[in-house]
Amino acid sequence: MTAAMIICGLLLLLVLRVPVAFAMGGLGVFLLWIYPLPLNAVPQRLFGTMDSFELLAVPMFLLMSNVLLKGNIGRDLFAAVQSWVGHWPGGLGIATVLSCGLFSAVSGSSVATAATIGTVAMPEMTRRGYDRSFVLGLLAAGGTLGILIPPSIPLILYGVITETSIPTLFLAGIGPGLFLCLAFILYGFARASLGDKFERSDPASGPERLRATLMALPTVALAVAVIGSIYLGIATPSESAAVGFVLALAMTAAMRRMTFALLQQAVHDAMKTTAMIFLIVAGAKVFSYAITIYRIPQDISSMLAANISEAGLFVLAVGLVLLVLGLFLESLSMLLIMVPVLFPALVAVGIDPIWFGIFFVVLIETALITPPVGMNLFVLQGVGKADLQEVVRGALPFVGILLATAVLLWFWKGLALWIPYGM
Amino acid sequence: KTIIRVTLQLPETHSLGQNWNRFKEIVERESNGELELQIFPSAQLYKDNQVPEAVGSGAIEAGSAFLGRFTGSVPAVDVVALPFFFKDEAALRLSISSGSPMRQLLDTAILEETGARVLWWQAFGRNVYLSKDAPLSLPDDVRGKKVRSYGKVQSWTIEALGGAPTIMSGSQQFLAYQQGAVDIGMTGASAVESRKLYEVMPYMTLTFDSVIEFVAVMNNDFFEGLSPQNQQLILDAASTVEEELRDAIYAQEAQAVEALRARMTVVDLTAEDRDKWRAATSSVIDRFMVEIGPTGEAVVKAGLEEEGR
Amino acid sequence: MGVFVRFADRLSEASGRLAAWVFFAIGLIITYEVVLRYVFTAPTIWVDETARIGQIWATYLAAAFALKHRELIVIDVAFRKPGTLARKLTETFALLVIGLFCCVTVYYGFGLWLDATLRGHTTDTVLALPAWFTDASVWLGFALLAVQAGAEFIRLWSPRSSREEKG
Ligand code: NA
Ligand code: NA
């Protein structure tokens, strides 16, 4: 009963356009106040939330990808991949997906991935006669790889909330990330073979290929170094990200693509996104403090445990709830609202927390490209100067692919768990 | 009916969590349900380092934290981390038992500085050294090595031994040892088994030179608002569970060490070796008295007096 | 009124810029630590805590900037047309929620800060940073946010400023 009222209250605040951070934080304060409980807890909780070395991975990865963005690295990646596969049937589509995958390996955010690759690939593809709506959908979906292929901001946050290993989560994201890449490529290839009309690119010459590949190589090396050092345990995700940022800065400076003005922009943009994310995290922490004191997660957990003893049924129920919430909620908020509530229950029914993290991220990816609220849809609407309808139409088949992947993950857990655990 | 909310860093299944559950059981029974405890384990509400302020300010009624978390307000609590300060287990038990002069000084200081009343001390275990390349038996073996530490005084000890201390959280240890980021580790004996540290560190030296203590605290204003009857039953329950836990922890530790002998090389220090270690680290006690000031000196004296030294 | 709005804007702009460079500096010091640890096997005792405290400061210093630049995520499903009375009312309500949240945080945060400061408390680490510095991050950041929320309220209801916003 209380739980239902709290959820309604939260939805009401969100519909009334209270920013997500303050809808959660404000409701948390209100709940503490009417209980009544000491409000001292609010500043203490706000301080404690940000007092976390793990969370530093978020601003550090954002700094790294913003520096690479300002250094025009997206263009290099796209050019290199295109020089190899651009002349295949549907080659530009393939190049787009691969570029998204590559950029995902240095960026922790889906929105950044969609925006970066979208900006370079969109004009090229429409110029060659690809169906606009298909291109918009492909880029929106390709961008979502940014949070599945490590590094990933949602996985960092999930690791911090649930105290699961962030390096293990990162490794678990690789398999499904590559699988989705392949699935997107096959879909693009099928569209091409089934007679979509567009102009193929000319095959690149050997020297052209070599040059383009050499230009992209440092970025690939950087991605491998950052993820490799986390995997080998040489550095924590936050440390790898910080070093990656400094290396990205050195790299773009060495390529003579970094000026002080560009650096300033990159640092600014990273700060803006960090503030946006962290304020939601802080608000969510105040909210979760209040609902924990009210014993809402505990009650939901025991209710679920009493009624649903089977893990499969539990995952199905949670998946449907997340799918519906994902239509309306911004993806990060979905994670921060739902994970604290669901986590005790899923541990109780014996679901692997690492596997669930990946499953959750695939559903977040879906949420990113479903209307009415889908951040990647909005990004492509902006980048492609398109109508929202047009983007949504193009993205729809990819929603199907993502949902199929979520189902597949349930039946084949190794897709996520094989790389970290090697079973 | 009065609700007492308790914030706990460790999971409910841990010995310290079970210790709180015992306390809850006694208090709820003795008060005929007038007092109800709600335990929030696994740092759901507060991280360890926020517990002193959270309980002290009354944001939450009670909680447990590593004693070292109070160094920000009462630096003298680090006295339990002084190397080879307590002669043996009997001396240790005497010095930190409830009501001893040292305890009184510290508990009073914590109350005055933070507003949190110490209910009881929770034994967590004693310190041991782990090493990777060679067994440690003499203090000189630490010289020039990188050593994992978990607090200020522990770091001073390493400096006194000529090593380079690095502060690391408990969870960072395994990887750091595996990767060779440090050569030597200081840790509680129980963690060697629970965190599987024996897989990456082949040698363990049973120095048992200092203790790791947690404290169970309650907001003082809240405590004083309770009826005298309830106050008394809380204090009685506290001293009961304090003894129970200390006995259980030291028994567990002995058991764990025996089990570990099959998995790693365990170095027991002879009496002469211990004297060498004590001599090599005695400067830490002087440094403590100088840097912590009058309270530091007072607790050190109280601790020594207790042992009749 | 106009003076107040301009003052708030400048303040938020400056604190946002400061926050951005604090994050930048954190990146540098963590890299410094990693290099010292792996190349010179000489880890520092100050980087971890400095980076964490820097993150708290930077995050809350950036809050007012984020509000000014409308970087706070809003669920855009209702009252979508800007300039309507209903939209203005919902935005007023949102600013009110933000303002109240700030008041609670500043009031209680300041109280805790004052107490810790007068007693000379520090963090519980080797570095022992003074509480007057670490704990001020929260109430100061939310005080700046409250000021900016006030400015946004004035901007919302003053006809001249809302025209400027469109241009
Ligand atoms: Na990524
Ligand atoms: Na959506």
mmCIF file of C-alpha atoms in Angstrom, chain A residues 75-88 91-92 95 99 201-214 216:
data_model
loop_
_atom_site.group_PDB
_atom_site.id
_atom_site.type_symbol
_atom_site.label_atom_id
_atom_site.label_comp_id
_atom_site.label_asym_id
_atom_site.label_seq_id
_atom_site.Cartn_x
_atom_site.Cartn_y
_atom_site.Cartn_z
ATOM 1 C CA ARG A 75 35.855 10.375 -38.032
ATOM 2 C CA ASP A 76 39.097 8.336 -38.030
ATOM 3 C CA LEU A 77 37.401 5.225 -36.740
ATOM 4 C CA PHE A 78 34.642 5.490 -39.309
ATOM 5 C CA ALA A 79 37.098 6.135 -42.155
ATOM 6 C CA ALA A 80 39.239 3.149 -41.201
ATOM 7 C CA VAL A 81 36.373 0.719 -40.906
ATOM 8 C CA GLN A 82 34.798 2.045 -44.079
ATOM 9 C CA SER A 83 38.028 1.545 -46.037
ATOM 10 C CA TRP A 84 37.771 -2.165 -45.297
ATOM 11 C CA VAL A 85 34.053 -2.945 -45.526
ATOM 12 C CA GLY A 86 32.506 0.111 -47.197
ATOM 13 C CA HIS A 87 32.257 -1.476 -50.650
ATOM 14 C CA TRP A 88 30.427 -4.607 -49.480
ATOM 15 C CA GLY A 91 28.869 -1.927 -46.393
ATOM 16 C CA LEU A 92 28.248 1.522 -45.001
ATOM 17 C CA ALA A 95 30.911 0.205 -41.147
ATOM 18 C CA SER A 99 32.440 2.137 -35.737
ATOM 19 C CA SER A 201 31.104 2.896 -52.128
ATOM 20 C CA ASP A 202 34.141 2.309 -54.275
ATOM 21 C CA PRO A 203 36.640 -0.087 -52.738
ATOM 22 C CA ALA A 204 39.479 1.774 -51.085
ATOM 23 C CA SER A 205 42.980 1.345 -52.514
ATOM 24 C CA GLY A 206 45.724 -0.372 -50.545
ATOM 25 C CA PRO A 207 47.549 2.818 -49.495
ATOM 26 C CA GLU A 208 44.252 4.481 -48.590
ATOM 27 C CA ARG A 209 43.397 1.532 -46.395
ATOM 28 C CA LEU A 210 46.791 1.549 -44.765
ATOM 29 C CA ARG A 211 46.623 5.262 -44.050
ATOM 30 C CA ALA A 212 43.089 5.111 -42.620
ATOM 31 C CA THR A 213 43.968 2.094 -40.470
ATOM 32 C CA LEU A 214 47.109 3.739 -39.133
ATOM 33 C CA ALA A 216 42.643 4.697 -36.163
#
